[in-house]
Coordinates of C-alpha atoms in Angstrom, one line a residue:
Chain A
D16 CA -14.9 -13.1 4.4
A17 CA -11.4 -14.3 5.1
G18 CA -9.7 -11.4 3.5
V19 CA -6.6 -11.6 1.3
I20 CA -4.6 -14.7 2.2
Q21 CA -0.8 -14.9 1.6
S22 CA 1.6 -17.8 2.1
P23 CA 4.1 -18.4 3.4
R24 CA 4.2 -15.7 6.0
H25 CA 7.9 -16.0 6.4
E26 CA 10.5 -17.3 4.0
V27 CA 14.2 -17.7 4.5
T28 CA 16.2 -19.0 1.6
E29 CA 19.7 -19.0 0.2
M30 CA 20.9 -16.9 -2.6
G31 CA 20.3 -18.6 -6.0
Q32 CA 17.2 -20.5 -4.8
E33 CA 13.8 -20.2 -6.4
V34 CA 11.1 -18.5 -4.2
T35 CA 7.4 -18.7 -4.8
L36 CA 4.9 -16.4 -3.0
R37 CA 1.2 -17.2 -3.1
C38 CA -1.9 -15.0 -2.8
K39 CA -5.6 -15.6 -2.7
P40 CA -7.6 -12.4 -3.2
I41 CA -11.0 -11.6 -1.7
S42 CA -13.7 -13.4 -3.6
G43 CA -15.4 -11.2 -6.2
H44 CA -12.5 -8.7 -6.4
D45 CA -11.4 -8.0 -10.0
Y46 CA -8.0 -6.5 -9.3
L47 CA -5.0 -8.0 -7.7
F48 CA -1.8 -6.2 -6.9
W49 CA 1.7 -7.3 -5.8
Y50 CA 3.8 -4.8 -3.8
R51 CA 7.2 -4.9 -2.2
Q52 CA 8.2 -2.9 0.8
T53 CA 11.6 -2.0 2.2
M54 CA 12.8 0.6 4.6
M55 CA 14.9 2.2 1.8
R56 CA 12.4 2.2 -1.0
G57 CA 9.0 2.2 0.7
L58 CA 6.0 0.5 -0.9
E59 CA 6.6 -0.3 -4.5
L60 CA 4.0 -1.6 -6.9
L61 CA 5.4 -4.6 -8.9
I62 CA 2.5 -5.7 -11.0
Y63 CA -1.2 -5.8 -11.1
F64 CA -3.9 -7.8 -12.8
N65 CA -7.5 -7.1 -13.9
N66 CA -9.7 -10.2 -14.4
N67 CA -6.6 -12.4 -14.3
V68 CA -4.8 -10.4 -17.0
P69 CA -1.6 -8.6 -16.2
I70 CA -2.1 -4.9 -16.9
D71 CA 1.1 -3.2 -15.8
D72 CA 4.3 -5.0 -14.9
S73 CA 6.6 -2.0 -15.2
G74 CA 7.4 -2.2 -11.6
M75 CA 8.9 -5.7 -11.8
P76 CA 12.6 -5.2 -11.0
E77 CA 14.1 -7.5 -13.6
D78 CA 13.6 -10.8 -15.5
R79 CA 14.2 -12.7 -12.3
F80 CA 10.7 -11.8 -11.2
S81 CA 7.6 -13.3 -12.7
A82 CA 3.9 -13.3 -11.7
K83 CA 1.0 -15.3 -12.8
M84 CA -2.7 -15.4 -12.1
P85 CA -4.1 -18.6 -13.5
N86 CA -7.6 -18.0 -12.1
A87 CA -9.6 -15.5 -10.2
S88 CA -8.7 -17.0 -6.8
F89 CA -5.0 -17.5 -7.0
S90 CA -1.8 -15.7 -8.0
T91 CA 1.9 -16.4 -7.6
L92 CA 5.0 -14.2 -7.6
K93 CA 8.2 -16.1 -8.4
I94 CA 11.8 -15.0 -8.0
Q95 CA 14.4 -17.1 -9.7
P96 CA 17.2 -16.9 -8.8
S97 CA 16.8 -15.0 -5.6
E98 CA 19.4 -12.5 -4.4
P99 CA 20.0 -10.9 -1.0
R100 CA 18.7 -7.5 -2.3
D101 CA 15.3 -9.2 -2.8
S102 CA 14.9 -9.3 1.0
A103 CA 11.7 -7.4 1.7
V104 CA 8.1 -7.8 2.7
Y105 CA 5.9 -8.7 -0.3
F106 CA 2.2 -7.7 0.0
C107 CA -0.6 -8.9 -2.2
A108 CA -3.8 -6.7 -2.3
S109 CA -7.1 -6.9 -4.1
S110 CA -9.9 -4.4 -4.9
L111 CA -13.4 -4.6 -6.1
A112 CA -12.8 -2.5 -9.2
G113 CA -10.3 0.0 -10.4
G114 CA -10.1 3.6 -9.8
V115 CA -12.7 4.4 -7.2
Y116 CA -12.4 1.5 -4.7
E117 CA -9.9 0.9 -1.9
Q118 CA -7.4 -1.9 -1.8
Y119 CA -7.4 -4.6 0.8
F120 CA -3.9 -6.0 1.7
G121 CA -2.9 -9.4 2.8
P122 CA -0.6 -9.9 5.8
G123 CA 2.5 -10.0 3.7
T124 CA 5.4 -12.5 3.2
R125 CA 8.6 -11.5 4.9
L126 CA 11.4 -12.8 2.6
T127 CA 15.0 -13.1 3.7
V128 CA 17.6 -14.1 1.2
T129 CA 21.0 -15.0 2.7
Chain B
R5 CA 8.9 15.4 -8.5
K6 CA 6.9 12.5 -7.0
E7 CA 3.3 12.1 -8.0
V8 CA 2.3 11.9 -4.3
E9 CA 4.2 13.7 -1.6
Q10 CA 3.8 13.6 2.1
D11 CA 5.3 15.4 5.1
P12 CA 8.1 13.0 6.0
G13 CA 7.8 13.4 9.8
P14 CA 8.3 11.9 12.2
F15 CA 5.6 13.6 14.3
N16 CA 6.0 13.1 18.0
V17 CA 3.1 14.4 20.0
P18 CA 1.7 14.0 23.6
E19 CA -1.5 12.2 24.2
G20 CA -4.5 14.4 23.7
A21 CA -2.8 16.6 21.1
T22 CA -4.2 17.5 17.7
V23 CA -2.0 16.7 14.8
A24 CA -2.4 17.3 11.0
F25 CA -0.8 15.7 8.0
N26 CA -0.8 17.0 4.5
C27 CA -0.3 15.3 1.2
T28 CA 0.1 16.9 -2.2
Y29 CA -0.5 15.3 -5.6
S30 CA 0.7 16.4 -9.0
N31 CA -2.1 15.3 -11.3
S32 CA -5.1 17.6 -11.3
A33 CA -7.3 14.9 -12.8
S34 CA -6.8 12.6 -9.9
Q35 CA -10.1 11.0 -9.0
S36 CA -10.1 9.1 -5.7
F37 CA -8.2 9.8 -2.4
F38 CA -7.6 7.7 0.7
W39 CA -5.7 7.6 3.9
Y40 CA -4.3 4.2 5.0
R41 CA -2.7 3.4 8.3
Q42 CA 0.2 0.9 8.6
D43 CA 1.4 -0.4 12.0
C44 CA 4.9 -1.6 12.4
R45 CA 5.5 -4.9 10.6
K46 CA 1.8 -5.1 9.5
E47 CA 0.0 -4.5 6.3
P48 CA -1.5 -1.1 5.3
K49 CA -5.2 -0.8 6.2
L50 CA -7.8 1.7 5.0
L51 CA -8.4 4.4 7.5
M52 CA -10.8 6.5 5.5
S53 CA -11.7 7.7 2.1
V54 CA -11.5 11.4 1.3
Y55 CA -14.5 13.0 -0.2
S56 CA -14.7 16.4 -1.9
S57 CA -16.9 17.8 0.8
G58 CA -14.6 16.6 3.5
N59 CA -15.6 13.8 5.9
E60 CA -15.2 12.9 9.6
D61 CA -15.0 9.6 11.4
G62 CA -14.8 10.1 15.1
R63 CA -11.6 11.8 16.0
F64 CA -10.4 11.7 12.4
T65 CA -11.2 14.4 9.7
A66 CA -10.1 14.2 6.1
Q67 CA -10.3 17.1 3.7
L68 CA -9.6 17.5 0.0
N69 CA -8.5 20.8 -1.6
R70 CA -8.7 20.2 -5.4
A71 CA -7.6 23.8 -6.2
S72 CA -4.4 23.4 -4.3
Q73 CA -4.1 19.7 -5.0
Y74 CA -3.7 18.4 -1.5
I75 CA -5.5 16.3 1.0
S76 CA -5.2 16.4 4.8
L77 CA -5.8 14.3 7.8
L78 CA -6.6 15.7 11.2
I79 CA -6.4 13.6 14.3
R80 CA -7.9 15.1 17.5
D81 CA -7.4 14.0 21.0
S82 CA -4.6 11.6 19.9
K83 CA -4.3 8.3 21.6
L84 CA -1.3 6.1 22.2
S85 CA -2.9 3.6 19.8
D86 CA -2.8 6.2 17.0
S87 CA 1.0 5.7 16.7
A88 CA 1.5 4.3 13.2
T89 CA 2.6 5.4 9.7
Y90 CA -0.1 7.1 7.7
L91 CA -0.1 6.7 4.0
C92 CA -1.7 9.0 1.5
V93 CA -3.2 7.3 -1.6
V94 CA -4.3 8.8 -4.8
N95 CA -5.9 7.0 -7.8
L96 CA -4.8 8.5 -11.1
P97 CA -7.1 8.3 -14.1
R98 CA -4.4 7.3 -16.5
D99 CA -3.6 4.2 -14.4
A100 CA -7.0 2.6 -14.5
G101 CA -7.3 0.5 -11.3
K102 CA -3.9 1.5 -9.8
S103 CA -3.3 3.5 -6.7
T104 CA -0.2 5.6 -6.0
F105 CA 1.0 5.5 -2.4
G106 CA 2.9 8.3 -0.6
D107 CA 5.9 7.4 1.4
G108 CA 4.0 7.8 4.6
T109 CA 4.2 10.0 7.7
T110 CA 5.2 8.4 11.0
L111 CA 3.3 9.5 14.1
T112 CA 4.3 8.6 17.6
V113 CA 2.0 9.6 20.4
K114 CA 3.7 9.7 23.8
P115 CA 2.2 9.5 27.3

């Protein structure tokens, strides 16, 4: 299996621009998670989906962030407009089922907003 | 108080040393426990699950103490390649499907 796939791997954009991050989970996994990691705040859960339905988005920083999962094999995380404080590594992860099973992470998207 | 707390580290040890990390969790009903490893600028990867009876994988031993609500990771005969950040992960029953990650403990193994 190819594992969790994320694109792009690196993104540099100017403040105010729209940024879209993409994720393809492992086939057959029912859960998909979006995380953000910075040195200051560590690994933060932003939102997660179960069978394409958002379950908990309490970690989404503000209305500038939105996430969708139109089907079982694709999800996007969008930031509009982007700000320098959004600079971080964004990870997507998926798991077979909730609770008992481990999560598998993608390689991450390193976002820099200037 | 955080739901999952780890020794902040950093731990700097010589090759061949034995090192142990602890992690405490606050919810006594927590169900599943894991240790992940994260290398610099890489994604977290599962190192091992933690079972109630304790489990071993080569030089790595994980243990769970439900009474005291902590899990531990023991690394024996440490190698340079063990240098990484180790994340404690707990699945909480009220958050069906979600995992709570500790902030991680950084280990540096020196020649």
